PDB file of C-alpha atoms and ligand atoms in Angstrom:
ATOM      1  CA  UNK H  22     225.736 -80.499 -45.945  1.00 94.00           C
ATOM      2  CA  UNK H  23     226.299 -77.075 -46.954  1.00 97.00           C
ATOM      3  CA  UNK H  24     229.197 -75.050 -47.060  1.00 98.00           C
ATOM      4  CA  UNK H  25     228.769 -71.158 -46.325  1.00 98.00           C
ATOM      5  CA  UNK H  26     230.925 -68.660 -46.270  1.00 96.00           C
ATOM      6  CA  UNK H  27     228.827 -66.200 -43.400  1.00 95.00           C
ATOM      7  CA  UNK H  28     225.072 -65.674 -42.264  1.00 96.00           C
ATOM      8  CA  UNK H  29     224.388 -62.057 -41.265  1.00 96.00           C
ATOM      9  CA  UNK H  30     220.988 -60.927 -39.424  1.00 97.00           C
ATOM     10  CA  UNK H  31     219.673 -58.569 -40.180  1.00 97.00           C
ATOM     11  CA  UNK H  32     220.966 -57.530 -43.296  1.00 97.00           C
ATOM     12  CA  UNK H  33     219.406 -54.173 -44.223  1.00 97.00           C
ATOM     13  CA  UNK H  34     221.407 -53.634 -47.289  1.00 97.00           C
ATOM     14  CA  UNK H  35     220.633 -56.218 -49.742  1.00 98.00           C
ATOM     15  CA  UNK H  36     217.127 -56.188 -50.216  1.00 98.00           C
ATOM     16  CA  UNK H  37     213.898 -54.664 -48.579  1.00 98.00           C
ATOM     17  CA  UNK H  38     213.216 -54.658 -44.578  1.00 97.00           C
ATOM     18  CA  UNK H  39     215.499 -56.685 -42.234  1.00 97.00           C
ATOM     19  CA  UNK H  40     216.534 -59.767 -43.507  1.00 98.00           C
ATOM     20  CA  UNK H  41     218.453 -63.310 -42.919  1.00 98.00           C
ATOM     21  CA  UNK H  42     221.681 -63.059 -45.217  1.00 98.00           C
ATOM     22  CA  UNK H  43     223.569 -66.191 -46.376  1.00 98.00           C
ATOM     23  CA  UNK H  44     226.733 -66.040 -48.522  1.00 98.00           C
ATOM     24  CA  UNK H  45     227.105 -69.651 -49.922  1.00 98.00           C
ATOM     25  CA  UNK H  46     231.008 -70.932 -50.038  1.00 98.00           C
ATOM     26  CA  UNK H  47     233.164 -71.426 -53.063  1.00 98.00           C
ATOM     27  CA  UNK H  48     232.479 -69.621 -56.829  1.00 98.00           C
ATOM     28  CA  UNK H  49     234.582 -70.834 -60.008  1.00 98.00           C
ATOM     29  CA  UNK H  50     233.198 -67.706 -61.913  1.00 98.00           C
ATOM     30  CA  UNK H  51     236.374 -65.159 -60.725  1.00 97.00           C
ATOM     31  CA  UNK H  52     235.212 -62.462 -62.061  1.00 97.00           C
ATOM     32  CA  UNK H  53     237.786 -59.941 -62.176  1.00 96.00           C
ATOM     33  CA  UNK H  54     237.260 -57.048 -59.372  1.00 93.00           C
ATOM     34  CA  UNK H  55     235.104 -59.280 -57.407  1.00 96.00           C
ATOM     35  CA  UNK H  56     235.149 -58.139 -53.705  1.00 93.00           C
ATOM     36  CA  UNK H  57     234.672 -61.061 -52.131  1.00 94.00           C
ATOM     37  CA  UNK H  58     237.252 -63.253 -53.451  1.00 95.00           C
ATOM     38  CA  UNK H  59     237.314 -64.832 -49.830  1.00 94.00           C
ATOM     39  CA  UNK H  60     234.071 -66.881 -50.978  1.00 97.00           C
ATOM     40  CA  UNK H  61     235.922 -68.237 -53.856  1.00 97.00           C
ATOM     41  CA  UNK H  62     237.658 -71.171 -52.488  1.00 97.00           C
ATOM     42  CA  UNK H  63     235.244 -74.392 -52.461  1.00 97.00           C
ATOM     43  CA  UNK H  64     236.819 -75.687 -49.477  1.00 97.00           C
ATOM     44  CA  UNK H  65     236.620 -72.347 -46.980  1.00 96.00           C
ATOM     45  CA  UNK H  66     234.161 -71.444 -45.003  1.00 95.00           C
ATOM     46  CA  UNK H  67     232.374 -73.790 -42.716  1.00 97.00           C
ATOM     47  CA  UNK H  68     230.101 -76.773 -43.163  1.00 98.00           C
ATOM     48  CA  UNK H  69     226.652 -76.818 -41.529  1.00 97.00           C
ATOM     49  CA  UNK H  70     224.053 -79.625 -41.924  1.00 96.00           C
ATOM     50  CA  UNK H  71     221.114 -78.432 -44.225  1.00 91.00           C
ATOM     51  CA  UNK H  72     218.990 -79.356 -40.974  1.00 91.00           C
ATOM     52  CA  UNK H  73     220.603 -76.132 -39.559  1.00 95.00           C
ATOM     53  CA  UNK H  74     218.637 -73.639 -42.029  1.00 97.00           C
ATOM     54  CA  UNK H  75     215.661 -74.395 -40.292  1.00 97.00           C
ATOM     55  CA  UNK H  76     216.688 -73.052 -36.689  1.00 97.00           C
ATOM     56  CA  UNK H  77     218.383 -70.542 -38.371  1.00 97.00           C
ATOM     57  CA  UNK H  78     215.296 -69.067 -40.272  1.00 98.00           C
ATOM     58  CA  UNK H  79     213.015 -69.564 -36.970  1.00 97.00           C
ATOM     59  CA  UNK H  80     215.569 -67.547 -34.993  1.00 97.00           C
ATOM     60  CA  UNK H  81     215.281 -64.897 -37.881  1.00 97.00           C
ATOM     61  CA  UNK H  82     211.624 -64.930 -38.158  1.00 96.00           C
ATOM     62  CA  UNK H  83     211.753 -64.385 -34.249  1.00 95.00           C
ATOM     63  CA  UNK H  84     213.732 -61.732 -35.015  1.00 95.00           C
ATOM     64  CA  UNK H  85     211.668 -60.178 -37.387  1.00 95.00           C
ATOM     65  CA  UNK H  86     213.001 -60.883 -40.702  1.00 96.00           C
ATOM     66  CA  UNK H  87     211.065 -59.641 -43.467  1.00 96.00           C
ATOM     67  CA  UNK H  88     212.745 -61.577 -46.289  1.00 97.00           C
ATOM     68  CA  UNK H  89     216.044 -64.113 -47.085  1.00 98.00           C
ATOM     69  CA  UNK H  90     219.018 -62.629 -49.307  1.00 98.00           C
ATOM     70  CA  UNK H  91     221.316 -65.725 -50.505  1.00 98.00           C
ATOM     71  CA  UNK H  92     225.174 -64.841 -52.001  1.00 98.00           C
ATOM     72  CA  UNK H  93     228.330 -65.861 -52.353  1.00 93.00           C
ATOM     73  CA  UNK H  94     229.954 -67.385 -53.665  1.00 95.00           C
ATOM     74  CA  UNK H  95     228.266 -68.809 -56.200  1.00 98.00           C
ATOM     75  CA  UNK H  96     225.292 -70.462 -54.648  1.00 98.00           C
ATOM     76  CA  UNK H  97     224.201 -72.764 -57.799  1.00 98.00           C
ATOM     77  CA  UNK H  98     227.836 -74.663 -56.817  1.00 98.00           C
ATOM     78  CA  UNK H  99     225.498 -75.877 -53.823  1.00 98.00           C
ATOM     79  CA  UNK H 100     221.934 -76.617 -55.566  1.00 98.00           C
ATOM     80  CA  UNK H 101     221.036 -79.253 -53.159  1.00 97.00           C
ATOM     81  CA  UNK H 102     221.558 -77.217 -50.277  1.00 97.00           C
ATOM     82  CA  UNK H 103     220.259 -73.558 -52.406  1.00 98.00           C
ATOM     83  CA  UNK H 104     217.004 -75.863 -52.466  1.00 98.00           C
ATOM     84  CA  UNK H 105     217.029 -76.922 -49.303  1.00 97.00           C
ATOM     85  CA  UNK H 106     217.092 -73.373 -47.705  1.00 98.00           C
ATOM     86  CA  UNK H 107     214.879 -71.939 -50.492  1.00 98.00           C
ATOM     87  CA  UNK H 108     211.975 -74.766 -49.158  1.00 98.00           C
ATOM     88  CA  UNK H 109     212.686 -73.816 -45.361  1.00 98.00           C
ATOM     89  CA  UNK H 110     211.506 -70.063 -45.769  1.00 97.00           C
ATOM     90  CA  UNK H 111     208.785 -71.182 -48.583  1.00 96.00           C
ATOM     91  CA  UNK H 112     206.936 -73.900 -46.256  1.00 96.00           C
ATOM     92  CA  UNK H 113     207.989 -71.752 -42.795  1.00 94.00           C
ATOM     93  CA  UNK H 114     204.737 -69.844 -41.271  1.00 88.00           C
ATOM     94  CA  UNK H 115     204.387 -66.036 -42.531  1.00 88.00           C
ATOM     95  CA  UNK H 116     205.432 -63.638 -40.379  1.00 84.00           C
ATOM     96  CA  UNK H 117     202.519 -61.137 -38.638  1.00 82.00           C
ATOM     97  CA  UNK H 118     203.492 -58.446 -41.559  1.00 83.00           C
ATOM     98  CA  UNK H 119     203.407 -60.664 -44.814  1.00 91.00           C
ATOM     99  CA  UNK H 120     205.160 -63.280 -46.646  1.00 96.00           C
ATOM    100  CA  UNK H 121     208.760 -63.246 -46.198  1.00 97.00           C
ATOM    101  CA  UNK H 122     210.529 -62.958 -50.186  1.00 98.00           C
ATOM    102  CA  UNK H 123     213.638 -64.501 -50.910  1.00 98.00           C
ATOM    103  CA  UNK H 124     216.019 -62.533 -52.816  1.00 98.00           C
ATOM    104  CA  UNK H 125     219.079 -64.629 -54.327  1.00 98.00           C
ATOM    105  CA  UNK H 126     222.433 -63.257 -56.167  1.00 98.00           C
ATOM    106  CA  UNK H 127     224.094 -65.714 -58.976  1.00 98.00           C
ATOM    107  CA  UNK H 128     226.841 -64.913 -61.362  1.00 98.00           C
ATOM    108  CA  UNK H 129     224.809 -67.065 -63.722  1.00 98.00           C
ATOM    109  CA  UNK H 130     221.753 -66.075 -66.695  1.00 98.00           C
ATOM    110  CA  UNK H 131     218.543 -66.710 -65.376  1.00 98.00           C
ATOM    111  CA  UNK H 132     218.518 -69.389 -68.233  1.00 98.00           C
ATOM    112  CA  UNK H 133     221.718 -71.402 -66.375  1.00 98.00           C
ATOM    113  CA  UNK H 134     220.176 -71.051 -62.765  1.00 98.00           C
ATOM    114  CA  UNK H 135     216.870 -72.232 -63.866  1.00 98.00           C
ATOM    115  CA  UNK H 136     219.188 -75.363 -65.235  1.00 98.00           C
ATOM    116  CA  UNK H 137     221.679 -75.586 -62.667  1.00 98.00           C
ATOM    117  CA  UNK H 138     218.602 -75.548 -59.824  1.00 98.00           C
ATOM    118  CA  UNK H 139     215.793 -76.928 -61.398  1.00 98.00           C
ATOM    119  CA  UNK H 140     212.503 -76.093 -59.356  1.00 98.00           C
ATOM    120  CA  UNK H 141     214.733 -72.840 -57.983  1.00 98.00           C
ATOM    121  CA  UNK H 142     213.103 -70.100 -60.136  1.00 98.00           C
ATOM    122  CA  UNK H 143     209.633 -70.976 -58.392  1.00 98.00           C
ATOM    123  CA  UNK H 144     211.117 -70.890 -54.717  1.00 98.00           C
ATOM    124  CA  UNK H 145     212.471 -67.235 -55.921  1.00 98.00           C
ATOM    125  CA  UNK H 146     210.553 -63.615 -55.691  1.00 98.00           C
ATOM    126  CA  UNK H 147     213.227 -61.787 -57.162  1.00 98.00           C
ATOM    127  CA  UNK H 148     216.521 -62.911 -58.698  1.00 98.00           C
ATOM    128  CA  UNK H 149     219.710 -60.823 -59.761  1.00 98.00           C
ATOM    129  CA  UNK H 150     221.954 -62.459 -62.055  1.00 98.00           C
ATOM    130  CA  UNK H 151     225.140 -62.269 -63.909  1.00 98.00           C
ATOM    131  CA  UNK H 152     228.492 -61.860 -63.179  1.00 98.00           C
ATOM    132  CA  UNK H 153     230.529 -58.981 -62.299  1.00 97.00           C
ATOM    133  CA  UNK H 154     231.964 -56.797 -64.975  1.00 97.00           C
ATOM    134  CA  UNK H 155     233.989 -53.807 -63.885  1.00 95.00           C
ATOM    135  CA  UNK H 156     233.849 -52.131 -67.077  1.00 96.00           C
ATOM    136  CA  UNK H 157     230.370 -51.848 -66.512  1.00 97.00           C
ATOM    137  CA  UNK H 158     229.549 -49.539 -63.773  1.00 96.00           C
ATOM    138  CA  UNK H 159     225.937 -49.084 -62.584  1.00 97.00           C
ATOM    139  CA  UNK H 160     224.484 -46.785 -59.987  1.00 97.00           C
ATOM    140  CA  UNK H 161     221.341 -49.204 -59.723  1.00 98.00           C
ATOM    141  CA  UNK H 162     220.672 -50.291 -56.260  1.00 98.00           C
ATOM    142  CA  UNK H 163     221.802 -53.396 -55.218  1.00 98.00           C
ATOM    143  CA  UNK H 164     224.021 -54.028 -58.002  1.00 98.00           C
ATOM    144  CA  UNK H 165     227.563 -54.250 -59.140  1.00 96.00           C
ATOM    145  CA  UNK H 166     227.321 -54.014 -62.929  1.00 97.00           C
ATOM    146  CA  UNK H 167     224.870 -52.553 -65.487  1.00 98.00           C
ATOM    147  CA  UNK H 168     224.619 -56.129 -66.713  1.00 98.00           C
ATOM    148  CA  UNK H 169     223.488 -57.646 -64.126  1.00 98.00           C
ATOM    149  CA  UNK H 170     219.569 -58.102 -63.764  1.00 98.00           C
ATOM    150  CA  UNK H 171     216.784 -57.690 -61.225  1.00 98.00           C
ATOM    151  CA  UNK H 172     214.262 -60.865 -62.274  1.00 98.00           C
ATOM    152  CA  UNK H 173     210.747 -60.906 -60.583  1.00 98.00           C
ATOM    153  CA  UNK H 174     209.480 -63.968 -60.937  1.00 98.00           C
ATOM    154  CA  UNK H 175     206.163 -64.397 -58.514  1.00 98.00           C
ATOM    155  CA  UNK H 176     203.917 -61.887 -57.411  1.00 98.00           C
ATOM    156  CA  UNK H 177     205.447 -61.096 -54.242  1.00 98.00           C
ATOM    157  CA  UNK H 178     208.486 -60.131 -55.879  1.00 98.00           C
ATOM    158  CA  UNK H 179     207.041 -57.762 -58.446  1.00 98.00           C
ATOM    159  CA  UNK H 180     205.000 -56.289 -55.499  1.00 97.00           C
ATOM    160  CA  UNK H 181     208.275 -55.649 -53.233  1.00 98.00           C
ATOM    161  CA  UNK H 182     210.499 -55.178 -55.822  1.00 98.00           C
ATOM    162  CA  UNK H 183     209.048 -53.488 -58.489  1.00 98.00           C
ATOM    163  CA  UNK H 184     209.785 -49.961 -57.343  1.00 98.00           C
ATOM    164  CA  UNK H 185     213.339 -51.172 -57.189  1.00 98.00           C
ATOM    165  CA  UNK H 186     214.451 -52.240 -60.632  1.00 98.00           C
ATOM    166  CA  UNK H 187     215.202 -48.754 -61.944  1.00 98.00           C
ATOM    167  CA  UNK H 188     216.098 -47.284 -58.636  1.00 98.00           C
ATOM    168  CA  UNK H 189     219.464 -45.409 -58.284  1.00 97.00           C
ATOM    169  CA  UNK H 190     219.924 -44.116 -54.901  1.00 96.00           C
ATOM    170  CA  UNK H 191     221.983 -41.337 -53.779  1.00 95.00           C
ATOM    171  CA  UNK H 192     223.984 -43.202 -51.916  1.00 93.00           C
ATOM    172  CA  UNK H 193     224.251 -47.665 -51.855  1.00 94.00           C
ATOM    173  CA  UNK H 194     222.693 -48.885 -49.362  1.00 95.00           C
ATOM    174  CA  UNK H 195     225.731 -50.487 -47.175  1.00 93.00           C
ATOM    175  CA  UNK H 196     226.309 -51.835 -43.479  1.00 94.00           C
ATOM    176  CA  UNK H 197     229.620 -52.987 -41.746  1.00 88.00           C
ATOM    177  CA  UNK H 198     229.568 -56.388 -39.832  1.00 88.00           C
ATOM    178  CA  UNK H 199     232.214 -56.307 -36.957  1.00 84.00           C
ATOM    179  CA  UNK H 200     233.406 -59.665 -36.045  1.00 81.00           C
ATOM    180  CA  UNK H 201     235.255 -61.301 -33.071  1.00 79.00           C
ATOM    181  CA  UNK H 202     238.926 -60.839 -35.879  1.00 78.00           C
ATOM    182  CA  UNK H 203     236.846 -59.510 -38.914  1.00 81.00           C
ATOM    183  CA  UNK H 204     234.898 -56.920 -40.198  1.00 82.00           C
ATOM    184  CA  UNK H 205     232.680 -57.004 -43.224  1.00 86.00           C
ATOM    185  CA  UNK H 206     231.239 -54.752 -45.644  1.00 87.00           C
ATOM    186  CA  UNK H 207     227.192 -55.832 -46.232  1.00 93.00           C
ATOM    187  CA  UNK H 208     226.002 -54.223 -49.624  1.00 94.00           C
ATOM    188  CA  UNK H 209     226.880 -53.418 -53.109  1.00 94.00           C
ATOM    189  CA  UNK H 210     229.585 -50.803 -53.179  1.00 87.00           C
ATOM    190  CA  UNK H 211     230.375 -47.694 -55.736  1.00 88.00           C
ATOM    191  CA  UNK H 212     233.593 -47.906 -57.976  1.00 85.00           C
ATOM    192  CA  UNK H 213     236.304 -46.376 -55.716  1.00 83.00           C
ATOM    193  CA  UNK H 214     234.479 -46.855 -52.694  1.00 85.00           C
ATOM    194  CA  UNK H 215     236.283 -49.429 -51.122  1.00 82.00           C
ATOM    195  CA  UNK H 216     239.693 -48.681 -52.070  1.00 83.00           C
ATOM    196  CA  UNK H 217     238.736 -44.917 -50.117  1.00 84.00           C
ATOM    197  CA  UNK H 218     237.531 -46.783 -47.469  1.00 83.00           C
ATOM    198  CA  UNK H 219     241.008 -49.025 -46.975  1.00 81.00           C
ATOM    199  CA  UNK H 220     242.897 -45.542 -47.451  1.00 86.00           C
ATOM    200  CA  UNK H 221     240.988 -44.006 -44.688  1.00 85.00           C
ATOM    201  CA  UNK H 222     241.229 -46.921 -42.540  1.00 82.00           C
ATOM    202  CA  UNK H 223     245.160 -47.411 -43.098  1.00 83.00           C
ATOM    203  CA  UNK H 224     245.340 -43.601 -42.359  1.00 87.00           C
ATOM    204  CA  UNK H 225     243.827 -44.232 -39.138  1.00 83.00           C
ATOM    205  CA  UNK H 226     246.429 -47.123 -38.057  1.00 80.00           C
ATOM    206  CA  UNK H 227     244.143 -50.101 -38.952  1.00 77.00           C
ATOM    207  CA  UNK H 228     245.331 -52.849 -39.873  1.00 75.00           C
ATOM    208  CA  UNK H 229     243.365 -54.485 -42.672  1.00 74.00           C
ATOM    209  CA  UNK H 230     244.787 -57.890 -42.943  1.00 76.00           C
ATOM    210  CA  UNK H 231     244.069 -59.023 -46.332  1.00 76.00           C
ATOM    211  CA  UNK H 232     241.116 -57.404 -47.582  1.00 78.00           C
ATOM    212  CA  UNK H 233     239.040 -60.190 -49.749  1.00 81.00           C
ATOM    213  CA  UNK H 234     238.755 -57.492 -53.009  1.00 80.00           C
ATOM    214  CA  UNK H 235     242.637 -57.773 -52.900  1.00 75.00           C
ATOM    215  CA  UNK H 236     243.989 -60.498 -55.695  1.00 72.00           C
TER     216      UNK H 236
HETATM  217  S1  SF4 Q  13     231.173 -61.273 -58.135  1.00 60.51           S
HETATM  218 FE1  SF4 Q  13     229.937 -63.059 -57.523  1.00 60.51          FE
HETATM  219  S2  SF4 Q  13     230.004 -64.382 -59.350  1.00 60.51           S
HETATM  220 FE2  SF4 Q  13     231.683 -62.948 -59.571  1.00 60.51          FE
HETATM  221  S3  SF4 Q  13     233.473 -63.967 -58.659  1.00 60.51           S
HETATM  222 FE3  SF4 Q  13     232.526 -62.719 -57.036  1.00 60.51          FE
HETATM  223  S4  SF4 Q  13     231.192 -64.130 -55.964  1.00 60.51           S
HETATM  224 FE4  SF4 Q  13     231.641 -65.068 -57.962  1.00 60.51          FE
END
C-alpha cells in the first residue's frame, strides 16, 4: 500500500511539460516554514494499493503527460511504494514525443536517498534534495531554499533539465488546484508570497480554513 497525500494532473509547475504529480503522505523532517505541513502526519491522507499507480500513469500518459513529479511529504518514508511508482513510468511505453522523466523532491542528501531507496537514484532523471531552510531564500526555479539541489542523474535528465539548474525566473512558476472543499497551491512559492495571497483572499471574504503553512 501507499499512503499519498494528493495526485494532481497535469501539474505544469513542478517540472517541464504537463506532468502526473504525486505528493507522498507523512514527513518526520518538520522543517520549520514548510508549507505543506498537511503532508506531515503519517497517518493522513489516503491509502491506495501500489497496483493503482499503474492506471494512474496510463490515464496520464493518455493524457499527455510528459514526465512524473513525486513530493510530499517525505517520499523516502514510503521506499517500497517510491519504487514501485518509479518502475511503473520506467517500464510504461514512451509517449509519441519522448521518454517521460521523473522528477522527485526529498528533504534528504542525495547520499541518504540513495540509502534510504536503494536502486532509486537509477529510476531518477533529475532529483532535488534537502530540506527546507527559510533563512535561505533562493529565486531558483523550482525551489524553496538555496540549499537545496537540482541532481541529474541519467541522460534524460541532464538533457531536460540542464537549462534549468541555474534558472531564476521572473516570476515561480505556480498553479492553484480547486477542489470539491479545498484549494491548493501547485509550485514553489517566493518568501511573502503566500502570506499576500491569504491577505488578499481574507480581504475578499474567503474563508481559508486552516491553511497547511500555518503551525
Ligand atoms: S519542506 Fe518537505 S521535507 Fe521539509 S517538512 Fe515540508 S514536506 Fe517535509
Amino acid at each position: 500500500m501507499a499512503r499519498l497525500a494528493r495526485v494532481f494532473f497535469p501539474v505544469t509547475a513542478l517540472g517541464p511539460g504537463r506532468r502526473l504529480g504525486v505528493w507522498f503522505q507523512g514527513c518526520p523532517i518538520a522543517c520549520p516554514g514548510c508549507m505543506s505541513r498537511d503532508t506531515w502526519a503519517a497517518d493522513g491522507g489516503a491509502e491506495v494499493p501500489e497496483s493503482w499507480f499503474a492506471a494512474a500513469w496510463a490515464a496520464a500518459l493518455a493524457g499527455g503527460a510528459t514526465g512524473l513529479t513525486v513530493s510530499g511529504g517525505e517520499p523516502t518514508e514510503q521506499p517500497s511504494a517510491l519504487l514501485h511508482l518509479l518502475r511503473v513510468v520506467r517500464s510504461a511505453p514512451h509517449p509519441a514525443d519522448g521518454p517521460a522523466d521523473v522528477l522527485v523532491y526529498t528533504g534528504r542528501e542525495l547520499d541518504e536517498f540513495a540509502a534510504l531507496v536503494p536502486g532509486g537514484p537509477d529510476l531518477v532523471d533529475a532529483l532535488i534534495t534537502g530540506p527546507y531552510r527559510t533563512a535561505e531564500p533562493t529565486t531558483l526555479v523550482w525551489r524553496g531554499s538555496a540549499n537545496q539541489r537540482l541532481h541529474l542523474l541519467s541522460d534524460l535528465g541532464r538533457e531536460r533539465y540542464a537549462g534549468f539548474v541555474a534558472h531564476q525566473p521572473e516570476r515561480p512558476p505556480m498553479q492553484v488546484v480547486v477542489g470539491d472543499d479545498d484549494v491548493h497551491y501547485v509550485g514553489v512559492p517566493r518568501p511573502g508570497t503566500l502570506n499576500h495571497m491569504e491577505r488578499l483572499l481574507r480581504t475578499s471574504g474567503v474563508d481559508l480554513g486552516r491553511p497547511s503553512w500555518r503551525p
